[in-house]
Short mmCIF file of C-alpha atoms in Angstrom, two decimals:
data_model
loop_
_atom_site.label_atom_id
_atom_site.label_comp_id
_atom_site.label_asym_id
_atom_site.label_seq_id
_atom_site.Cartn_x
_atom_site.Cartn_y
_atom_site.Cartn_z
CA MET A 819 -126.04 7.52 20.99
CA THR A 820 -126.67 5.38 17.93
CA GLU A 821 -129.96 6.73 16.69
CA PHE A 822 -130.12 8.29 13.25
CA TRP A 823 -132.82 10.32 11.55
CA LEU A 824 -132.96 9.70 7.83
CA ILE A 825 -134.84 12.61 6.25
CA SER A 826 -135.36 14.15 2.84
CA ALA A 827 -136.42 17.55 1.57
CA PRO A 828 -137.06 18.77 -1.98
CA GLY A 829 -134.17 20.21 -3.95
CA GLU A 830 -134.35 23.99 -4.15
CA LYS A 831 -132.52 25.52 -7.10
CA THR A 832 -130.06 22.70 -6.49
CA CYS A 833 -129.96 19.84 -3.99
CA GLN A 834 -126.74 21.34 -2.61
CA GLN A 835 -128.74 24.39 -1.50
CA THR A 836 -131.17 22.16 0.41
CA TRP A 837 -128.19 20.54 2.13
CA ASP A 838 -126.50 23.85 2.97
CA LYS A 839 -129.70 25.23 4.49
CA MET A 840 -130.19 22.17 6.70
CA MET A 841 -126.53 22.25 7.77
CA ALA A 842 -126.74 25.94 8.67
CA ALA A 843 -129.87 25.34 10.75
CA THR A 844 -128.75 22.23 12.62
CA SER A 845 -125.01 21.99 13.00
CA ARG A 846 -123.01 25.04 12.00
CA THR A 847 -124.23 27.28 14.80
CA ASN A 848 -125.94 25.17 17.42
CA ASN A 849 -124.54 21.62 17.32
CA LEU A 850 -127.94 19.89 17.26
CA SER A 851 -126.78 16.98 15.11
CA THR A 852 -123.94 15.49 13.10
CA ASN A 853 -125.01 15.25 9.47
CA ASN A 854 -124.08 13.32 6.35
CA LYS A 855 -125.48 13.27 2.86
CA PHE A 856 -127.23 9.95 2.21
CA ASN A 857 -126.58 8.86 -1.36
CA ILE A 858 -129.49 7.21 -3.16
CA PRO A 859 -128.88 6.40 -6.85
CA ASP A 860 -131.29 7.18 -9.70
CA LEU A 861 -133.79 4.39 -9.24
CA LYS A 862 -136.57 3.49 -11.68
CA VAL A 863 -139.69 5.38 -10.61
CA GLY A 864 -142.45 3.31 -12.24
CA THR A 865 -146.12 4.34 -11.99
CA LEU A 866 -147.81 6.19 -9.16
CA ASP A 867 -150.04 3.18 -8.38
CA VAL A 868 -147.01 0.95 -7.98
CA LEU A 869 -145.33 3.50 -5.68
CA VAL A 870 -148.39 3.75 -3.43
CA GLY A 871 -148.61 -0.06 -3.10
CA LEU A 872 -144.87 -0.33 -2.61
CA SER A 873 -144.93 2.24 0.18
CA ASP A 874 -147.07 -0.12 2.33
CA GLU A 875 -145.08 -3.24 1.39
CA LEU A 876 -141.77 -1.57 2.25
CA ALA A 877 -143.10 -0.53 5.66
CA LYS A 878 -143.88 -4.19 6.46
CA LEU A 879 -140.58 -5.37 4.99
CA ASP A 880 -138.71 -2.78 7.08
CA THR A 881 -140.25 -4.16 10.29
CA PHE A 882 -139.54 -7.78 9.29
CA VAL A 883 -135.89 -7.21 8.29
CA GLU A 884 -135.26 -5.16 11.44
CA SER A 885 -136.53 -8.11 13.48
CA VAL A 886 -134.16 -10.48 11.60
CA VAL A 887 -131.21 -8.11 12.23
CA LYS A 888 -132.08 -7.99 15.95
CA LYS A 889 -132.51 -11.77 16.18
CA VAL A 890 -129.11 -12.45 14.63
CA ALA A 891 -127.49 -9.81 16.88
CA GLN A 892 -129.16 -11.24 20.00
CA TYR A 893 -128.15 -14.77 19.09
CA MET A 894 -124.58 -13.60 18.59
CA ALA A 895 -124.76 -12.15 22.10
CA ASP A 896 -126.08 -15.46 23.48
CA VAL A 897 -123.38 -17.47 21.73
CA LEU A 898 -120.59 -15.21 22.97
CA GLU A 899 -121.98 -15.37 26.50
CA ASP A 900 -118.53 -15.31 28.14
CA SER A 901 -117.40 -12.24 26.23
CA ARG A 902 -120.31 -9.96 25.53
CA ASP A 903 -117.96 -7.03 25.06
CA LYS A 904 -116.82 -8.87 21.92
CA VAL A 905 -120.33 -8.83 20.50
CA GLN A 906 -120.15 -5.32 19.07
CA GLU A 907 -116.88 -6.00 17.30
CA ASN A 908 -118.50 -8.96 15.53
CA LEU A 909 -121.57 -6.98 14.47
CA LEU A 910 -120.20 -5.39 11.32
CA ALA A 911 -121.68 -4.44 7.96
CA ASN A 912 -119.39 -4.94 4.98
CA GLY A 913 -116.45 -5.22 7.38
CA VAL A 914 -116.97 -1.85 9.09
CA ASP A 915 -118.84 -0.81 12.24
CA LEU A 916 -122.50 0.07 11.81
CA VAL A 917 -122.17 3.82 12.31
CA THR A 918 -119.44 4.01 9.64
CA TYR A 919 -121.53 1.89 7.25
CA ILE A 920 -124.61 4.09 7.65
CA THR A 921 -122.83 7.44 7.52
CA ARG A 922 -120.88 6.43 4.40
CA PHE A 923 -123.72 4.49 2.80
CA GLN A 924 -123.16 3.48 -0.81
CA TRP A 925 -125.83 1.59 -2.75
CA ASP A 926 -124.67 -1.97 -3.52
CA MET A 927 -125.13 -2.16 -7.31
CA ALA A 928 -124.08 -5.82 -7.49
CA LYS A 929 -126.63 -7.06 -4.94
CA TYR A 930 -129.44 -4.70 -5.88
CA PRO A 931 -129.10 -3.68 -9.58
CA ILE A 932 -130.76 -0.29 -10.09
CA LYS A 933 -131.85 -1.21 -13.63
CA GLN A 934 -134.42 -3.47 -11.98
CA SER A 935 -137.81 -2.11 -10.93
CA LEU A 936 -138.28 -0.94 -7.32
CA LYS A 937 -140.62 -3.89 -6.75
CA ASN A 938 -137.97 -6.38 -7.94
CA ILE A 939 -135.34 -4.82 -5.71
CA SER A 940 -137.65 -5.07 -2.69
CA GLU A 941 -138.37 -8.72 -3.58
CA ILE A 942 -134.63 -9.51 -3.71
CA ILE A 943 -134.24 -7.96 -0.24
CA SER A 944 -137.25 -9.88 1.05
CA LYS A 945 -135.89 -13.19 -0.28
CA VAL A 946 -132.43 -12.68 1.24
CA SER A 947 -133.90 -11.76 4.64
CA THR A 948 -136.41 -14.62 4.72
CA GLN A 949 -133.63 -17.09 3.91
CA ILE A 950 -131.48 -15.76 6.78
CA ASP A 951 -134.46 -15.97 9.14
CA ASN A 952 -135.17 -19.60 8.15
CA ASP A 953 -131.51 -20.63 8.37
CA LEU A 954 -131.21 -19.01 11.78
CA LYS A 955 -134.19 -20.97 13.10
CA GLY A 956 -132.63 -24.18 11.75
CA ASN A 957 -129.25 -23.45 13.33
CA LEU A 958 -130.84 -22.54 16.63
CA GLN A 959 -132.88 -25.70 16.84
CA ASN A 960 -129.98 -27.99 15.95
CA LEU A 961 -127.70 -26.44 18.52
CA GLU A 962 -130.28 -26.40 21.25
CA ARG A 963 -131.24 -29.98 20.55
CA LYS A 964 -127.61 -31.06 20.90
CA ASN A 965 -126.91 -29.04 23.98
CA ALA A 966 -130.05 -29.43 26.00
CA GLY A 967 -132.46 -31.79 24.34
CA SER A 968 -135.92 -32.38 25.74
CA LEU A 969 -136.61 -33.97 29.11
CA LEU A 970 -137.32 -37.22 27.25
CA THR A 971 -133.70 -37.54 26.11
CA ARG A 972 -131.39 -35.18 27.97
CA SER A 973 -129.00 -36.20 30.72
CA LEU A 974 -130.54 -35.88 34.18
CA ALA A 975 -127.20 -35.73 36.01
CA ASP A 976 -127.45 -32.00 36.63
CA ILE A 977 -131.16 -32.13 37.53
CA VAL A 978 -131.79 -34.86 40.10
CA LYS A 979 -130.35 -35.21 43.61
CA LYS A 980 -129.88 -38.14 45.93
CA GLU A 981 -132.66 -36.95 48.25
CA ASP A 982 -135.20 -37.18 45.40
CA PHE A 983 -135.05 -41.00 45.56
CA VAL A 984 -135.98 -43.80 47.92
CA LEU A 985 -132.75 -45.81 47.76
CA ASP A 986 -131.75 -49.29 49.05
CA SER A 987 -135.32 -50.40 49.66
CA GLU A 988 -136.28 -53.98 48.96
CA TYR A 989 -139.88 -53.07 48.15
CA LEU A 990 -140.04 -49.44 47.04
CA ILE A 991 -138.64 -47.65 44.00
CA THR A 992 -138.73 -44.02 42.85
CA MET A 993 -139.47 -43.47 39.18
CA LEU A 994 -139.15 -40.38 37.01
CA VAL A 995 -141.97 -39.36 34.70
CA VAL A 996 -142.05 -36.68 32.00
CA VAL A 997 -145.44 -34.92 31.94
CA PRO A 998 -146.45 -32.31 29.32
CA LYS A 999 -147.17 -28.95 30.94
CA THR A 1000 -150.73 -29.08 29.65
CA SER A 1001 -151.31 -32.34 31.57
CA TYR A 1002 -150.08 -31.37 35.06
CA ALA A 1003 -153.63 -31.37 36.49
CA ASP A 1004 -154.34 -34.81 34.97
CA TRP A 1005 -151.12 -36.18 36.44
CA GLN A 1006 -151.96 -34.93 39.94
CA LYS A 1007 -155.47 -36.41 39.69
CA THR A 1008 -154.49 -39.80 38.30
CA TYR A 1009 -150.93 -40.81 39.27
CA GLU A 1010 -151.97 -42.58 42.48
CA THR A 1011 -154.40 -44.79 40.52
CA LEU A 1012 -152.13 -45.70 37.59
CA ALA A 1013 -151.16 -48.89 39.46
CA GLU A 1014 -152.27 -50.56 42.66
CA MET A 1015 -149.27 -49.85 44.83
CA VAL A 1016 -148.37 -46.18 44.32
CA VAL A 1017 -147.39 -44.34 47.50
CA PRO A 1018 -150.01 -41.60 48.07
CA ARG A 1019 -148.82 -37.97 47.83
CA SER A 1020 -145.35 -39.15 46.74
CA THR A 1021 -145.05 -37.10 43.55
CA LYS A 1022 -142.82 -34.07 43.34
CA LEU A 1023 -141.96 -31.73 40.44
CA LEU A 1024 -138.15 -31.78 40.10
CA PHE A 1025 -137.54 -29.75 36.95
CA GLU A 1026 -139.30 -27.99 34.05
CA ASP A 1027 -138.31 -27.00 30.54
CA ASN A 1028 -140.48 -25.12 28.02
CA ASP A 1029 -142.78 -28.05 27.28
CA SER A 1030 -142.74 -30.55 30.13
CA GLY A 1031 -142.05 -31.23 33.75
CA LEU A 1032 -140.05 -34.05 35.35
CA PHE A 1033 -141.97 -35.63 38.26
CA SER A 1034 -140.77 -38.22 40.74
CA VAL A 1035 -143.18 -40.83 42.07
CA THR A 1036 -142.62 -43.71 44.52
CA LEU A 1037 -144.30 -47.11 44.20
CA PHE A 1038 -143.81 -50.79 45.02
CA ARG A 1039 -141.35 -52.57 42.72
CA LYS A 1040 -143.85 -55.25 41.76
CA ALA A 1041 -146.19 -52.58 40.27
CA VAL A 1042 -143.57 -51.07 37.95
CA ASP A 1043 -144.67 -52.78 34.70
CA ASP A 1044 -148.32 -52.05 35.29
CA PHE A 1045 -147.51 -48.41 36.15
CA LYS A 1046 -145.41 -47.93 33.00
CA HIS A 1047 -148.16 -49.34 30.80
CA LYS A 1048 -150.92 -47.15 32.31
CA ALA A 1049 -148.67 -44.07 32.24
CA ARG A 1050 -148.07 -44.57 28.52
CA GLU A 1051 -151.83 -44.81 27.90
CA ASN A 1052 -152.21 -41.43 29.62
CA LYS A 1053 -149.39 -39.82 27.57
CA PHE A 1054 -147.00 -39.70 30.53
CA THR A 1055 -143.49 -40.93 29.70
CA VAL A 1056 -141.52 -42.93 32.28
CA ARG A 1057 -137.76 -42.37 31.98
CA ASP A 1058 -135.61 -45.47 32.45
CA PHE A 1059 -133.37 -44.11 35.16
CA GLN A 1060 -131.61 -45.69 38.11
CA TYR A 1061 -129.89 -43.39 40.59
CA ASN A 1062 -126.20 -44.37 40.57
CA GLU A 1063 -123.58 -41.96 41.87
CA GLU A 1064 -120.74 -43.35 39.72
CA GLU A 1065 -122.79 -43.08 36.55
CA MET A 1066 -123.96 -39.58 37.51
CA LYS A 1067 -120.37 -38.47 37.99
CA ALA A 1068 -119.38 -39.85 34.58
CA ASP A 1069 -122.43 -38.18 33.07
CA LYS A 1070 -121.50 -34.80 34.55
CA GLU A 1071 -117.97 -35.10 33.17
CA GLU A 1072 -119.41 -35.90 29.77
CA MET A 1073 -121.58 -32.78 29.97
CA THR A 1074 -118.60 -30.58 30.83
CA ARG A 1075 -116.76 -32.05 27.84
CA LEU A 1076 -119.79 -31.36 25.65
CA SER A 1077 -119.93 -27.76 26.71
CA THR A 1078 -116.29 -27.28 25.68
CA ASP A 1079 -117.13 -28.98 22.39
CA LYS A 1080 -120.02 -26.56 22.10
CA LYS A 1081 -117.53 -23.71 22.35
CA LYS A 1082 -115.48 -25.32 19.57
CA GLN A 1083 -118.62 -25.62 17.46
CA PHE A 1084 -119.15 -21.93 17.99
CA GLY A 1085 -116.30 -21.09 15.61
CA PRO A 1086 -118.28 -21.93 12.46
CA LEU A 1087 -121.50 -20.65 14.05
CA VAL A 1088 -120.00 -17.24 14.88
CA ARG A 1089 -118.68 -17.00 11.33
CA TRP A 1090 -122.15 -17.81 9.99
CA LEU A 1091 -123.73 -15.21 12.27
CA LYS A 1092 -121.20 -12.53 11.26
CA VAL A 1093 -121.77 -13.07 7.54
CA ASN A 1094 -125.55 -13.16 7.89
CA PHE A 1095 -125.73 -10.23 10.28
CA SER A 1096 -123.84 -8.16 7.72
CA GLU A 1097 -126.18 -9.33 4.91
CA ALA A 1098 -129.31 -8.57 6.93
CA PHE A 1099 -128.10 -5.17 8.13
CA ILE A 1100 -127.09 -4.11 4.60
CA ALA A 1101 -130.51 -5.23 3.34
CA TRP A 1102 -132.20 -3.22 6.10
CA ILE A 1103 -130.40 0.04 5.25
CA HIS A 1104 -131.21 -0.47 1.55
CA ILE A 1105 -134.89 -0.75 2.53
CA LYS A 1106 -134.59 2.58 4.35
CA ALA A 1107 -133.08 4.07 1.17
CA LEU A 1108 -135.94 2.63 -0.92
CA ARG A 1109 -138.51 4.03 1.52
CA VAL A 1110 -136.98 7.51 1.40
CA PHE A 1111 -136.94 7.38 -2.40
CA VAL A 1112 -140.55 6.17 -2.76
CA GLU A 1113 -141.91 8.52 -0.10
CA SER A 1114 -140.01 11.53 -1.50
CA VAL A 1115 -141.39 10.94 -5.02
CA LEU A 1116 -144.93 10.51 -3.61
CA ARG A 1117 -144.67 13.68 -1.52
CA TYR A 1118 -142.57 16.01 -3.62
CA GLY A 1119 -143.60 14.82 -7.10
CA LEU A 1120 -141.72 14.40 -10.36
CA PRO A 1121 -139.16 14.93 -11.75
CA VAL A 1122 -137.18 13.29 -8.94
CA ASN A 1123 -135.55 16.15 -7.07
CA PHE A 1124 -134.79 15.74 -3.37
CA GLN A 1125 -131.83 15.59 -1.01
CA ALA A 1126 -131.63 12.65 1.42
CA MET A 1127 -129.82 13.51 4.65
CA LEU A 1128 -128.70 11.47 7.60
CA LEU A 1129 -128.76 13.23 10.97
CA GLN A 1130 -127.24 11.83 14.14
CA PRO A 1131 -129.03 13.87 16.81
CA ASN A 1132 -127.18 15.22 19.79
CA LYS A 1133 -129.03 13.41 22.59
CA LYS A 1134 -129.50 16.51 24.77
CA ASN A 1135 -130.98 18.56 21.94
CA MET A 1136 -133.40 16.17 20.25
CA LYS A 1137 -136.50 18.25 21.03
CA LYS A 1138 -134.79 21.41 19.81
CA LEU A 1139 -133.68 19.62 16.61
CA ARG A 1140 -137.30 18.60 15.91
CA GLU A 1141 -138.40 22.22 16.32
CA VAL A 1142 -135.68 23.54 14.01
CA LEU A 1143 -136.51 20.97 11.30
CA TYR A 1144 -140.19 21.78 11.70
CA ASP A 1145 -139.58 25.50 11.17
CA LEU A 1146 -137.34 24.73 8.21
CA TYR A 1147 -139.87 22.51 6.41
CA LYS A 1148 -143.37 23.33 7.68
CA HIS A 1149 -144.13 25.08 4.36
CA LEU A 1150 -143.95 21.66 2.63
CA ASP A 1151 -147.19 20.39 4.14
CA SER A 1152 -149.89 22.57 5.62
CA SER A 1153 -151.65 19.63 7.33
CA ALA A 1154 -148.45 18.77 9.22
CA ALA A 1155 -148.37 22.39 10.36
CA ILE A 1156 -151.63 21.90 12.27
CA ILE A 1157 -150.42 18.86 14.17
CA ASP A 1158 -146.74 18.46 14.80
CA ALA A 1159 -146.12 14.90 15.97
CA SER A 1160 -143.47 16.10 18.39
CA MET A 1161 -146.18 17.89 20.40
CA ASP A 1162 -147.98 15.82 22.97
CA ILE A 1163 -151.70 16.31 22.38
CA PRO A 1164 -153.93 14.37 24.82
CA GLY A 1165 -156.07 11.75 23.11
CA LEU A 1166 -154.03 11.79 19.90
CA ASN A 1167 -151.67 8.88 19.64
CA LEU A 1168 -149.24 10.06 17.00
CA SER A 1169 -146.19 8.27 18.30
CA GLN A 1170 -147.00 5.33 16.02
CA GLN A 1171 -146.97 7.19 12.74
CA GLU A 1172 -144.58 10.08 13.50
CA TYR A 1173 -145.70 12.28 10.64
CA TYR A 1174 -143.66 15.36 9.80
CA PRO A 1175 -143.78 17.82 6.90
CA TYR A 1176 -140.55 16.25 5.61
CA VAL A 1177 -139.88 12.57 4.87
CA TYR A 1178 -138.54 10.93 8.05
CA TYR A 1179 -137.40 7.44 9.10
CA LYS A 1180 -135.58 6.46 12.24
CA ILE A 1181 -132.64 4.04 12.18
CA ASP A 1182 -131.89 2.72 15.63
CA CYS A 1183 -128.58 0.86 15.95
CA ASN A 1184 -129.24 -0.18 19.56
CA LEU A 1185 -129.89 -3.73 18.44
CA LEU A 1186 -129.38 -5.60 21.70
CA ASP A 1187 -131.35 -5.56 24.91
CA PHE A 1188 -128.26 -5.40 27.07
CA LYS A 1189 -125.82 -2.57 27.44
CA VAL A 1190 -122.53 -3.43 25.81
#
């Protein structure tokens, strides 16, 4: 179970008392969760107006950075396709596993100087994350272009078969045409009329990628030039391709060699992914810290006096944990006492906002859509 609840409650006489109370209620007697203090430094508060605006901006930034973290993690999983069990050991933050990083969270003063305003810190995080997102897209495209390429350029050795062609005919030839997906209907309507000697009903879809399809079509050799010209006018691209078993074999060998090269290329790529996953994940947890700070000041007021706490719920007792926390903190907010978001009230969709009388954010470390 790698779900954490990051919560905060106001300091009582001391913040230690707030912590002791929560510990007594959740873990000392009934093992509802494993808890850690979550250390947030003394950040610059700024004005109330700024905090209110920042609260919305941080919510958006949280969603964006989480998506970057997940993208990098998923790409790591795709790259390490032969050894997905190795994925988790490459997904580290500051050199340690994610659970250790979160439970022992320390604010990174060098990356995010606390003398700066909250807005500046959030802008630094935003910049770092956007850069990673852009670089990732660039890396992805370059690799995919090399490995697959579009139907206009890629090798067809692994796509076409002997039976797709009319071979050894003095008069007839089979040609291959790349047709954009949006033009399939046009192709079916017009291909027989693109030249005078096209064999009726001879087209067949052999392969598709994201954008286009590869169609075969059979016609008389003497009509080839005319057909090519008319196809081009209609935005259909004829591939210069002659079926030749020797060449196909050589091509396949070349592709096997390329895929081993691809694995060699993966060395630098995996290193890049590891470094940037760590950066993005660290940025994400700092956003959570900022959100807890901002929300706690907005809810509990000044001077700053709250205890941030990280709970790792025991999966079997999550509902019970919610109830215990609710009883512990319902006095903080009378409106939350009327509607507890953990109750299922027909017609009220509260799952989106998950509002509780205490400050609450979820951190879900299940970053991949496969079970490692």
